[in-house]
Amino acid sequence: LLNLGGVNANLGLYLDQKAQLERALTITEFHLGPDHYHVAYALSNLGSAFACLGQFQEQKTALERALKINEAH
């Protein structure tokens, strides 16, 4: 799903990108827990999707959470 989100971004389909990345985040959190480093990776990608959509507060929130997870590892 992360790769599909990237493809959608390359095609300029930012809403689809965001939807795929949100789904990937949900699945990753479910299987690995909310503090796993793969969750941080998904959050970073989601932050990029938010930026493409001009949703900068959401981007900041996602990236700050990713940073917190990465600092703990």
Coordinates of N, CA and C in Angstrom, one line a residue:
L1 N 0.8 -1.2 0.0 CA 0.0 0.0 0.0 C 0.9 1.3 0.0
L2 N 2.0 1.2 0.7 CA 2.9 2.4 0.7 C 3.4 2.7 -0.8
N3 N 3.7 1.6 -1.5 CA 4.2 1.8 -2.9 C 3.0 2.3 -3.8
L4 N 1.8 1.8 -3.5 CA 0.7 2.3 -4.3 C 0.4 3.7 -4.0
G5 N 0.6 4.1 -2.8 CA 0.5 5.6 -2.4 C 1.5 6.4 -3.2
G6 N 2.7 5.9 -3.3 CA 3.7 6.6 -4.1 C 3.4 6.7 -5.6
V7 N 2.8 5.6 -6.1 CA 2.4 5.7 -7.5 C 1.3 6.7 -7.7
N8 N 0.4 6.7 -6.8 CA -0.7 7.7 -6.9 C -0.2 9.1 -6.8
A9 N 0.8 9.3 -6.0 CA 1.5 10.7 -5.9 C 2.1 11.0 -7.2
N10 N 2.8 10.1 -7.8 CA 3.5 10.4 -9.1 C 2.5 10.7 -10.2
L11 N 1.3 10.2 -10.1 CA 0.2 10.4 -11.0 C -0.6 11.7 -10.7
G12 N -0.2 12.3 -9.6 CA -1.0 13.5 -9.1 C -2.3 13.2 -8.5
L13 N -2.5 12.0 -8.1 CA -3.8 11.5 -7.5 C -3.6 11.6 -5.9
Y14 N -3.5 12.8 -5.4 CA -3.1 13.0 -4.0 C -4.2 12.5 -3.0
L15 N -5.5 12.6 -3.4 CA -6.5 12.1 -2.5 C -6.4 10.5 -2.4
D16 N -6.1 9.9 -3.5 CA -6.0 8.5 -3.6 C -4.7 8.1 -2.8
Q17 N -3.6 8.9 -3.0 CA -2.4 8.6 -2.2 C -2.7 8.6 -0.7
K18 N -3.4 9.7 -0.3 CA -3.7 9.8 1.1 C -4.5 8.6 1.6
A19 N -5.5 8.2 0.9 CA -6.3 7.1 1.3 C -5.5 5.8 1.4
Q20 N -4.7 5.6 0.5 CA -3.8 4.3 0.5 C -2.9 4.4 1.7
L21 N -2.3 5.5 2.0 CA -1.4 5.6 3.1 C -2.1 5.6 4.4
E22 N -3.3 6.1 4.5 CA -4.0 6.0 5.8 C -4.4 4.5 6.0
R23 N -4.7 3.8 5.0 CA -5.0 2.4 5.1 C -3.8 1.6 5.5
A24 N -2.7 1.9 4.9 CA -1.4 1.3 5.3 C -1.0 1.5 6.7
L25 N -1.3 2.7 7.2 CA -1.0 3.1 8.6 C -1.9 2.3 9.5
T26 N -3.1 2.2 9.2 CA -4.1 1.4 10.0 C -3.7 -0.1 10.1
I27 N -3.3 -0.6 9.0 CA -2.9 -2.0 9.0 C -1.6 -2.3 9.7
T28 N -0.7 -1.4 9.5 CA 0.6 -1.5 10.2 C 0.5 -1.3 11.7
E29 N -0.3 -0.4 12.2 CA -0.6 -0.2 13.6 C -1.3 -1.5 14.2
F30 N -2.2 -2.0 13.5 CA -2.9 -3.2 13.9 C -2.0 -4.4 14.1
H31 N -1.1 -4.6 13.2 CA -0.3 -5.8 13.2 C 1.0 -5.6 14.0
L32 N 1.5 -4.4 14.1 CA 2.8 -4.2 14.7 C 2.8 -3.3 16.0
G33 N 1.7 -2.7 16.2 CA 1.5 -1.8 17.4 C 1.8 -0.4 17.0
P34 N 1.3 0.6 17.8 CA 1.4 2.0 17.4 C 2.8 2.6 17.5
D35 N 3.7 1.9 18.2 CA 5.0 2.5 18.4 C 6.1 1.8 17.6
H36 N 5.8 1.0 16.6 CA 6.7 0.3 15.8 C 7.4 1.3 14.8
Y37 N 8.6 1.0 14.4 CA 9.3 1.9 13.5 C 8.7 1.9 12.1
H38 N 8.0 0.8 11.7 CA 7.3 0.8 10.4 C 6.1 1.8 10.5
V39 N 5.5 2.0 11.6 CA 4.5 3.0 11.8 C 5.0 4.4 11.5
A40 N 6.2 4.6 12.0 CA 6.9 5.9 11.8 C 7.1 6.2 10.3
Y41 N 7.5 5.1 9.6 CA 7.7 5.2 8.1 C 6.4 5.5 7.4
A42 N 5.3 4.8 7.8 CA 4.0 5.1 7.2 C 3.6 6.5 7.5
L43 N 3.8 7.0 8.7 CA 3.4 8.4 9.1 C 4.2 9.4 8.3
S44 N 5.5 9.1 8.0 CA 6.3 10.1 7.2 C 5.7 10.2 5.8
N45 N 5.4 9.0 5.3 CA 4.8 9.0 3.9 C 3.4 9.7 3.9
L46 N 2.7 9.5 5.0 CA 1.4 10.2 5.1 C 1.6 11.7 5.2
G47 N 2.6 12.1 5.9 CA 2.9 13.5 6.0 C 3.2 14.1 4.7
S48 N 3.8 13.4 3.8 CA 4.1 13.9 2.4 C 2.8 14.1 1.7
A49 N 1.8 13.1 1.9 CA 0.5 13.2 1.2 C -0.2 14.5 1.7
F50 N -0.2 14.7 3.0 CA -0.8 15.9 3.6 C -0.2 17.1 3.0
A51 N 1.1 17.2 2.8 CA 1.7 18.4 2.2 C 1.2 18.6 0.8
C52 N 1.1 17.5 0.0 CA 0.7 17.7 -1.4 C -0.8 18.2 -1.4
L53 N -1.5 18.0 -0.4 CA -2.9 18.5 -0.4 C -3.0 19.8 0.3
G54 N -1.9 20.4 0.8 CA -1.9 21.6 1.5 C -2.5 21.5 2.9
Q55 N -2.5 20.3 3.5 CA -2.9 20.1 4.8 C -1.7 20.1 5.8
F56 N -1.2 21.3 6.0 CA 0.1 21.4 6.7 C 0.0 21.1 8.2
Q57 N -1.1 21.4 8.8 CA -1.2 21.0 10.2 C -1.2 19.5 10.4
E58 N -2.0 18.8 9.5 CA -2.0 17.4 9.6 C -0.6 16.8 9.3
Q59 N 0.1 17.4 8.3 CA 1.5 17.0 8.0 C 2.3 17.1 9.3
K60 N 2.3 18.2 9.9 CA 3.1 18.5 11.1 C 2.8 17.4 12.2
T61 N 1.5 17.1 12.4 CA 1.1 16.2 13.4 C 1.7 14.8 13.1
A62 N 1.5 14.4 11.8 CA 2.0 13.0 11.4 C 3.5 13.0 11.6
L63 N 4.3 14.0 11.2 CA 5.7 14.0 11.3 C 6.2 14.1 12.7
E64 N 5.5 14.8 13.5 CA 5.9 14.9 14.9 C 5.7 13.5 15.6
R65 N 4.7 12.8 15.3 CA 4.4 11.5 15.8 C 5.5 10.5 15.3
A66 N 5.9 10.6 14.0 CA 6.9 9.7 13.5 C 8.2 10.0 14.2
L67 N 8.5 11.3 14.4 CA 9.8 11.6 15.1 C 9.8 11.0 16.5
K68 N 8.7 11.1 17.2 CA 8.6 10.6 18.6 C 8.9 9.1 18.6
I69 N 8.3 8.4 17.6 CA 8.5 6.9 17.5 C 10.0 6.6 17.2
N70 N 10.6 7.4 16.2 CA 12.0 7.1 15.8 C 12.9 7.4 17.0
E71 N 12.6 8.5 17.7 CA 13.5 8.8 18.9 C 13.5 7.7 20.0
A72 N 12.4 7.0 20.0 CA 12.3 6.0 21.1 C 13.1 4.7 20.7
H73 N 13.5 4.6 19.4 CA 14.2 3.4 18.9 C 15.6 3.6 18.8

